[in-house]
mmCIF file of C-alpha atoms in Angstrom:
data_model
loop_
_atom_site.group_PDB
_atom_site.id
_atom_site.type_symbol
_atom_site.label_atom_id
_atom_site.label_comp_id
_atom_site.label_asym_id
_atom_site.label_seq_id
_atom_site.Cartn_x
_atom_site.Cartn_y
_atom_site.Cartn_z
ATOM 1 C CA MET A 1 90.785 137.705 70.709
ATOM 2 C CA LYS A 2 88.057 139.841 72.297
ATOM 3 C CA ARG A 3 85.644 138.744 69.608
ATOM 4 C CA PHE A 4 86.566 135.115 70.252
ATOM 5 C CA TRP A 5 85.951 135.414 74.007
ATOM 6 C CA ARG A 6 82.656 137.215 73.464
ATOM 7 C CA LYS A 7 81.483 134.422 71.178
ATOM 8 C CA TYR A 8 83.017 131.319 72.760
ATOM 9 C CA GLY A 9 84.021 132.447 76.262
ATOM 10 C CA PHE A 10 81.152 130.714 78.063
ATOM 11 C CA ALA A 11 81.688 127.482 76.115
ATOM 12 C CA VAL A 12 85.404 127.503 76.960
ATOM 13 C CA LEU A 13 84.640 128.018 80.643
ATOM 14 C CA ALA A 14 82.036 125.250 80.542
ATOM 15 C CA ILE A 15 84.467 122.643 79.176
ATOM 16 C CA SER A 16 87.545 123.874 81.048
ATOM 17 C CA PRO A 17 86.991 121.624 84.134
ATOM 18 C CA PHE A 18 87.456 118.549 81.952
ATOM 19 C CA PHE A 19 90.731 119.784 80.480
ATOM 20 C CA ILE A 20 92.019 120.877 83.893
ATOM 21 C CA GLN A 21 91.231 117.443 85.285
ATOM 22 C CA PHE A 22 92.782 115.760 82.238
ATOM 23 C CA PHE A 23 96.073 117.654 82.484
ATOM 24 C CA ILE A 24 96.392 117.312 86.271
ATOM 25 C CA PHE A 25 95.227 113.750 86.829
ATOM 26 C CA GLN A 26 95.992 112.031 83.511
ATOM 27 C CA LEU A 27 98.513 113.779 81.284
ATOM 28 C CA ALA A 28 100.877 114.927 84.039
ATOM 29 C CA PRO A 29 101.004 111.514 85.818
ATOM 30 C CA THR A 30 101.564 109.778 82.481
ATOM 31 C CA ALA A 31 104.481 112.081 81.664
ATOM 32 C CA ALA A 32 105.907 111.529 85.168
ATOM 33 C CA THR A 33 105.574 107.759 84.732
ATOM 34 C CA ILE A 34 107.493 107.849 81.448
ATOM 35 C CA TRP A 35 110.226 109.964 83.083
ATOM 36 C CA LEU A 36 110.463 107.628 86.090
ATOM 37 C CA SER A 37 110.731 104.570 83.841
ATOM 38 C CA PHE A 38 114.266 105.711 82.957
ATOM 39 C CA GLN A 39 115.224 106.157 86.611
ATOM 40 C CA LYS A 40 116.235 103.958 89.504
ATOM 41 C CA TRP A 41 114.244 105.249 92.466
ATOM 42 C CA ASN A 42 112.942 103.785 95.711
ATOM 43 C CA GLY A 43 110.612 106.694 96.460
ATOM 44 C CA MET A 44 112.886 108.200 99.096
ATOM 45 C CA SER A 45 116.361 108.889 97.717
ATOM 46 C CA GLU A 46 117.326 110.974 94.697
ATOM 47 C CA PRO A 47 116.306 109.351 91.369
ATOM 48 C CA GLN A 48 119.241 107.918 89.428
ATOM 49 C CA PHE A 49 119.103 107.936 85.630
ATOM 50 C CA ILE A 50 119.777 104.450 84.209
ATOM 51 C CA GLY A 51 118.449 104.859 80.659
ATOM 52 C CA LEU A 52 116.842 101.672 79.337
ATOM 53 C CA GLY A 53 118.019 99.618 82.306
ATOM 54 C CA ASN A 54 114.509 98.941 83.587
ATOM 55 C CA TYR A 55 113.317 97.834 80.157
ATOM 56 C CA ARG A 56 116.320 95.539 79.681
ATOM 57 C CA ALA A 57 115.634 93.988 83.076
ATOM 58 C CA MET A 58 112.130 93.012 81.914
ATOM 59 C CA LEU A 59 113.553 90.723 79.238
ATOM 60 C CA THR A 60 115.055 88.440 81.891
ATOM 61 C CA ASP A 61 112.410 88.918 84.611
ATOM 62 C CA TYR A 62 110.310 85.745 84.794
ATOM 63 C CA GLN A 63 107.612 87.580 86.758
ATOM 64 C CA PHE A 64 107.186 90.129 83.986
ATOM 65 C CA LEU A 65 107.036 87.408 81.326
ATOM 66 C CA ASP A 66 104.492 85.444 83.380
ATOM 67 C CA ALA A 67 102.409 88.566 83.975
ATOM 68 C CA LEU A 68 102.505 89.464 80.279
ATOM 69 C CA ARG A 69 101.375 85.967 79.287
ATOM 70 C CA ASN A 70 98.665 85.870 81.958
ATOM 71 C CA THR A 71 97.261 89.266 80.979
ATOM 72 C CA ALA A 72 97.206 88.316 77.302
ATOM 73 C CA ILE A 73 95.236 85.184 78.204
ATOM 74 C CA TYR A 74 92.875 87.225 80.388
ATOM 75 C CA TRP A 75 92.315 89.507 77.419
ATOM 76 C CA LEU A 76 91.574 86.719 74.932
ATOM 77 C CA VAL A 77 89.285 84.785 77.263
ATOM 78 C CA GLY A 78 87.652 87.994 78.483
ATOM 79 C CA VAL A 79 86.828 89.296 75.016
ATOM 80 C CA VAL A 80 85.327 85.992 73.886
ATOM 81 C CA GLY A 81 83.606 85.182 77.172
ATOM 82 C CA VAL A 82 82.246 88.611 78.057
ATOM 83 C CA LEU A 83 81.033 89.609 74.587
ATOM 84 C CA SER A 84 79.454 86.255 73.691
ATOM 85 C CA LEU A 85 77.730 85.869 77.059
ATOM 86 C CA SER A 86 76.620 89.513 77.055
ATOM 87 C CA LEU A 87 75.070 89.220 73.604
ATOM 88 C CA LEU A 88 73.324 85.970 74.549
ATOM 89 C CA LEU A 89 71.832 87.434 77.722
ATOM 90 C CA ALA A 90 70.842 90.651 75.930
ATOM 91 C CA CYS A 91 68.973 88.668 73.267
ATOM 92 C CA MET A 92 67.203 86.678 75.989
ATOM 93 C CA LEU A 93 66.219 89.826 77.889
ATOM 94 C CA ASN A 94 64.992 91.409 74.651
ATOM 95 C CA SER A 95 62.800 88.445 73.806
ATOM 96 C CA LYS A 96 59.059 89.072 74.034
ATOM 97 C CA LEU A 97 58.598 85.503 75.246
ATOM 98 C CA LEU A 98 60.439 86.240 78.511
ATOM 99 C CA ARG A 99 58.164 87.086 81.406
ATOM 100 C CA GLY A 100 59.319 89.299 84.266
ATOM 101 C CA ARG A 101 61.927 91.060 82.166
ATOM 102 C CA ARG A 102 62.273 93.930 84.637
ATOM 103 C CA PHE A 103 63.228 91.498 87.392
ATOM 104 C CA PHE A 104 65.757 89.676 85.238
ATOM 105 C CA LYS A 105 67.294 92.955 84.004
ATOM 106 C CA THR A 106 67.837 94.022 87.610
ATOM 107 C CA ALA A 107 69.206 90.604 88.577
ATOM 108 C CA VAL A 108 71.623 90.552 85.653
ATOM 109 C CA PHE A 109 73.001 94.004 86.489
ATOM 110 C CA LEU A 110 73.573 93.346 90.212
ATOM 111 C CA PRO A 111 77.075 91.765 89.854
ATOM 112 C CA TYR A 112 78.382 94.979 88.276
ATOM 113 C CA VAL A 113 77.478 97.166 91.248
ATOM 114 C CA CYS A 114 79.026 94.814 93.828
ATOM 115 C CA ALA A 115 82.424 95.760 95.254
ATOM 116 C CA SER A 116 85.034 93.806 93.297
ATOM 117 C CA ILE A 117 87.246 93.182 96.349
ATOM 118 C CA ALA A 118 84.334 91.772 98.364
ATOM 119 C CA VAL A 119 83.246 89.598 95.461
ATOM 120 C CA GLY A 120 86.849 88.429 95.036
ATOM 121 C CA LEU A 121 86.887 87.227 98.638
ATOM 122 C CA ILE A 122 83.606 85.376 98.047
ATOM 123 C CA PHE A 123 85.007 83.742 94.921
ATOM 124 C CA GLY A 124 88.050 82.747 96.968
ATOM 125 C CA MET A 125 85.733 80.833 99.305
ATOM 126 C CA LEU A 126 83.840 79.300 96.375
ATOM 127 C CA PHE A 127 87.067 77.989 94.829
ATOM 128 C CA ASP A 128 88.584 76.846 98.127
ATOM 129 C CA GLN A 129 90.055 73.361 97.772
ATOM 130 C CA ASN A 130 88.750 71.960 101.044
ATOM 131 C CA ALA A 131 85.428 73.689 101.702
ATOM 132 C CA GLY A 132 84.548 75.444 98.447
ATOM 133 C CA LEU A 133 81.221 75.111 96.682
ATOM 134 C CA ILE A 134 82.853 74.406 93.319
ATOM 135 C CA ASN A 135 84.663 71.331 94.620
ATOM 136 C CA ALA A 136 81.494 70.238 96.428
ATOM 137 C CA ILE A 137 79.636 70.269 93.107
ATOM 138 C CA LEU A 138 82.480 68.359 91.469
ATOM 139 C CA GLY A 139 82.284 65.823 94.283
ATOM 140 C CA LEU A 140 78.587 65.271 93.620
ATOM 141 C CA ALA A 141 79.479 64.615 89.984
ATOM 142 C CA GLY A 142 82.100 62.051 91.034
ATOM 143 C CA ALA A 143 85.146 64.202 90.262
ATOM 144 C CA ASP A 144 88.095 64.830 92.537
ATOM 145 C CA PRO A 145 88.491 68.220 94.263
ATOM 146 C CA GLN A 146 90.838 70.578 92.449
ATOM 147 C CA PRO A 147 93.457 72.933 93.964
ATOM 148 C CA TRP A 148 92.112 75.973 92.150
ATOM 149 C CA LEU A 149 94.070 78.606 94.079
ATOM 150 C CA THR A 150 97.182 76.611 94.955
ATOM 151 C CA SER A 151 97.993 75.147 91.555
ATOM 152 C CA SER A 152 99.957 77.168 89.021
ATOM 153 C CA ARG A 153 98.114 75.293 86.283
ATOM 154 C CA LEU A 154 94.594 76.145 87.499
ATOM 155 C CA ALA A 155 95.117 79.502 89.224
ATOM 156 C CA ARG A 156 93.938 81.548 86.219
ATOM 157 C CA ILE A 157 90.529 79.851 86.047
ATOM 158 C CA PRO A 158 89.018 81.603 89.125
ATOM 159 C CA VAL A 159 90.278 84.931 87.774
ATOM 160 C CA HIS A 160 88.602 84.233 84.411
ATOM 161 C CA ALA A 161 85.345 83.319 86.148
ATOM 162 C CA LEU A 162 85.309 86.436 88.344
ATOM 163 C CA PHE A 163 86.226 88.805 85.502
ATOM 164 C CA ILE A 164 83.538 87.454 83.169
ATOM 165 C CA TRP A 165 80.928 87.352 85.949
ATOM 166 C CA ARG A 166 81.670 90.921 87.025
ATOM 167 C CA MET A 167 82.001 92.593 83.607
ATOM 168 C CA THR A 168 79.203 90.875 81.687
ATOM 169 C CA PRO A 169 76.262 92.898 83.160
ATOM 170 C CA TRP A 170 77.580 96.223 81.877
ATOM 171 C CA TYR A 171 77.933 94.951 78.326
ATOM 172 C CA VAL A 172 74.525 93.278 78.524
ATOM 173 C CA LEU A 173 73.026 96.744 78.984
ATOM 174 C CA ILE A 174 75.024 98.117 76.057
ATOM 175 C CA TYR A 175 73.943 95.300 73.753
ATOM 176 C CA LEU A 176 70.369 95.567 74.991
ATOM 177 C CA SER A 177 70.262 99.261 74.108
ATOM 178 C CA GLY A 178 71.519 98.344 70.633
ATOM 179 C CA LEU A 179 68.876 95.644 70.213
ATOM 180 C CA LEU A 180 66.141 98.079 71.182
ATOM 181 C CA GLY A 181 67.362 100.405 68.422
ATOM 182 C CA ILE A 182 66.932 97.860 65.615
ATOM 183 C CA PRO A 183 63.677 98.554 63.723
ATOM 184 C CA GLY A 184 61.146 95.755 64.128
ATOM 185 C CA GLU A 185 60.249 96.041 60.441
ATOM 186 C CA TYR A 186 63.510 94.276 59.560
ATOM 187 C CA TYR A 187 62.474 91.157 61.439
ATOM 188 C CA GLU A 188 58.912 91.317 60.149
ATOM 189 C CA ALA A 189 60.129 91.462 56.544
ATOM 190 C CA ALA A 190 62.584 88.623 57.186
ATOM 191 C CA THR A 191 59.807 86.505 58.727
ATOM 192 C CA VAL A 192 57.582 87.113 55.696
ATOM 193 C CA ASP A 193 60.466 86.006 53.457
ATOM 194 C CA GLY A 194 60.762 82.779 55.462
ATOM 195 C CA ALA A 195 64.022 83.510 57.294
ATOM 196 C CA SER A 196 64.621 81.413 60.398
ATOM 197 C CA GLY A 197 65.572 82.839 63.788
ATOM 198 C CA ILE A 198 69.229 81.889 63.266
ATOM 199 C CA GLN A 199 69.284 83.531 59.838
ATOM 200 C CA GLN A 200 67.734 86.691 61.270
ATOM 201 C CA PHE A 201 70.368 86.746 64.006
ATOM 202 C CA PHE A 202 73.320 86.498 61.614
ATOM 203 C CA ARG A 203 71.857 88.613 58.788
ATOM 204 C CA ILE A 204 70.102 91.344 60.789
ATOM 205 C CA THR A 205 71.073 91.413 64.468
ATOM 206 C CA LEU A 206 74.846 91.034 64.218
ATOM 207 C CA PRO A 207 75.332 93.520 61.327
ATOM 208 C CA GLN A 208 73.126 96.099 63.084
ATOM 209 C CA LEU A 209 75.207 95.682 66.251
ATOM 210 C CA GLY A 210 78.519 96.148 64.431
ATOM 211 C CA ASN A 211 79.374 99.565 65.899
ATOM 212 C CA ILE A 212 78.313 98.519 69.386
ATOM 213 C CA SER A 213 80.346 95.308 69.175
ATOM 214 C CA PHE A 214 83.397 97.320 68.137
ATOM 215 C CA PHE A 215 82.956 99.692 71.077
ATOM 216 C CA CYS A 216 82.534 96.766 73.460
ATOM 217 C CA MET A 217 85.641 95.037 72.092
ATOM 218 C CA VAL A 218 87.765 98.143 72.629
ATOM 219 C CA THR A 219 86.504 98.707 76.175
ATOM 220 C CA VAL A 220 86.807 95.026 77.152
ATOM 221 C CA THR A 221 90.383 95.115 75.854
ATOM 222 C CA VAL A 222 91.185 98.040 78.135
ATOM 223 C CA ASP A 223 89.434 96.411 81.104
ATOM 224 C CA ALA A 224 91.221 93.089 80.575
ATOM 225 C CA TRP A 225 94.718 94.558 80.244
ATOM 226 C CA LYS A 226 94.325 96.639 83.398
ATOM 227 C CA ILE A 227 92.839 93.800 85.433
ATOM 228 C CA PHE A 228 93.971 94.004 89.064
ATOM 229 C CA ASN A 229 91.358 93.289 91.738
ATOM 230 C CA GLU A 230 90.565 89.826 90.412
ATOM 231 C CA SER A 231 94.134 88.553 90.294
ATOM 232 C CA TYR A 232 95.032 90.347 93.544
ATOM 233 C CA THR A 233 92.231 88.825 95.644
ATOM 234 C CA LEU A 234 92.532 85.400 93.987
ATOM 235 C CA ALA A 235 96.327 85.296 93.983
ATOM 236 C CA GLY A 236 97.838 81.944 93.086
ATOM 237 C CA PRO A 237 101.285 80.585 93.847
ATOM 238 C CA GLY A 238 104.103 82.892 92.787
ATOM 239 C CA SER A 239 103.280 84.754 89.577
ATOM 240 C CA SER A 240 101.064 81.992 88.162
ATOM 241 C CA ASN A 241 98.056 84.305 87.718
ATOM 242 C CA MET A 242 99.645 87.732 88.270
ATOM 243 C CA SER A 243 98.619 90.508 85.863
ATOM 244 C CA LEU A 244 100.760 93.322 84.506
ATOM 245 C CA PHE A 245 98.826 95.871 86.547
ATOM 246 C CA GLN A 246 99.407 93.800 89.676
ATOM 247 C CA LEU A 247 103.116 93.470 88.872
ATOM 248 C CA MET A 248 103.327 97.245 88.516
ATOM 249 C CA TYR A 249 101.653 97.708 91.908
ATOM 250 C CA VAL A 250 103.887 95.158 93.634
ATOM 251 C CA ASN A 251 107.095 96.710 92.303
ATOM 252 C CA ALA A 252 106.084 100.311 92.915
ATOM 253 C CA PHE A 253 104.291 100.146 96.274
ATOM 254 C CA GLN A 254 105.422 96.938 97.980
ATOM 255 C CA ILE A 255 109.114 96.577 97.178
ATOM 256 C CA PHE A 256 109.520 100.281 96.248
ATOM 257 C CA LYS A 257 111.121 99.828 92.837
ATOM 258 C CA MET A 258 109.380 102.897 91.485
ATOM 259 C CA GLY A 259 111.404 103.061 88.286
ATOM 260 C CA TYR A 260 110.775 99.445 87.351
ATOM 261 C CA GLY A 261 107.087 99.737 88.237
ATOM 262 C CA SER A 262 106.826 102.835 86.040
ATOM 263 C CA ALA A 263 108.497 100.950 83.177
ATOM 264 C CA VAL A 264 105.874 98.197 83.500
ATOM 265 C CA GLY A 265 103.195 100.890 83.367
ATOM 266 C CA VAL A 266 104.697 102.357 80.192
ATOM 267 C CA VAL A 267 104.737 98.918 78.572
ATOM 268 C CA LEU A 268 101.088 98.515 79.514
ATOM 269 C CA ILE A 269 100.238 101.882 77.958
ATOM 270 C CA VAL A 270 102.076 100.979 74.745
ATOM 271 C CA ILE A 271 100.288 97.616 74.509
ATOM 272 C CA LEU A 272 96.863 99.193 75.000
ATOM 273 C CA LEU A 273 97.620 101.923 72.481
ATOM 274 C CA ALA A 274 98.869 99.395 69.908
ATOM 275 C CA LEU A 275 95.835 97.105 70.338
ATOM 276 C CA SER A 276 93.432 100.037 70.054
ATOM 277 C CA LEU A 277 95.135 101.307 66.889
ATOM 278 C CA VAL A 278 95.031 97.826 65.350
ATOM 279 C CA GLN A 279 91.323 97.517 66.129
ATOM 280 C CA PHE A 280 90.576 100.927 64.623
ATOM 281 C CA TYR A 281 92.708 100.108 61.568
ATOM 282 C CA VAL A 282 90.935 96.795 60.955
ATOM 283 C CA ARG A 283 87.596 98.486 61.403
ATOM 284 C CA HIS A 284 88.568 101.218 58.956
ATOM 285 C CA ARG A 285 89.847 98.695 56.392
ATOM 286 C CA ARG A 286 86.503 96.910 56.513
ATOM 287 C CA ARG A 287 84.827 100.274 55.862
ATOM 288 C CA GLU A 288 82.657 99.889 58.931
ATOM 289 C CA LEU A 289 83.964 102.922 60.770
#
């Protein structure tokens, strides 16, 4: 033991703050959440053990089912929208034909550093039925104004738009760093062989960005399933665009059903863990990991 501390003592002390923070602020709250999910508790009285009662209640709770469906849709649209748009913008910013690339890189990244709540309020004004810019543009095109935030059928669209607009800049930078790491000799050899730009994109760019695309898919999945600010600031009627994270917040901190809110959080953790394991398994099966 003394030999171990003489050799690795400084390294252990150097990394100990991370593990202390992990156990106090992540592992311990997660364990408490799992314990509370089996309790009936309003935050004030003594917790009452009810077993799987909270989980059984979810099966007949229309708000939970709506939130689960909405979050799944946010995830699907977010993965496709964010990754495709990010890759497109990264390729444009990496192009040697683009002038003023420093300006455009800064402009593209600005949405990510803006406060999400403030931007949500701005998007609420943009999608306002009576005085919003979106309906004004539709009016110029001859279309009727749409009740974006008051229709259960359209309420998810503003949330999609805000999520994609806010998250895309970060993944543009990730893809751009990957593009800068691809050797230029690959494209030069492909050009000599007569490959077109589209062929170079699908045969060189996409395969070389495989690991980065996998990382981005995993992180976008986590971001989409824990979406909160977007659906909270752009709330539609009832639970029409409510997310699971928002449902957990409402139950735990607005109506003080701490046990039920914890159960929703556990379900969210299980879903994220399952999706991540599936993604890693598929990646491993394709022998790309």
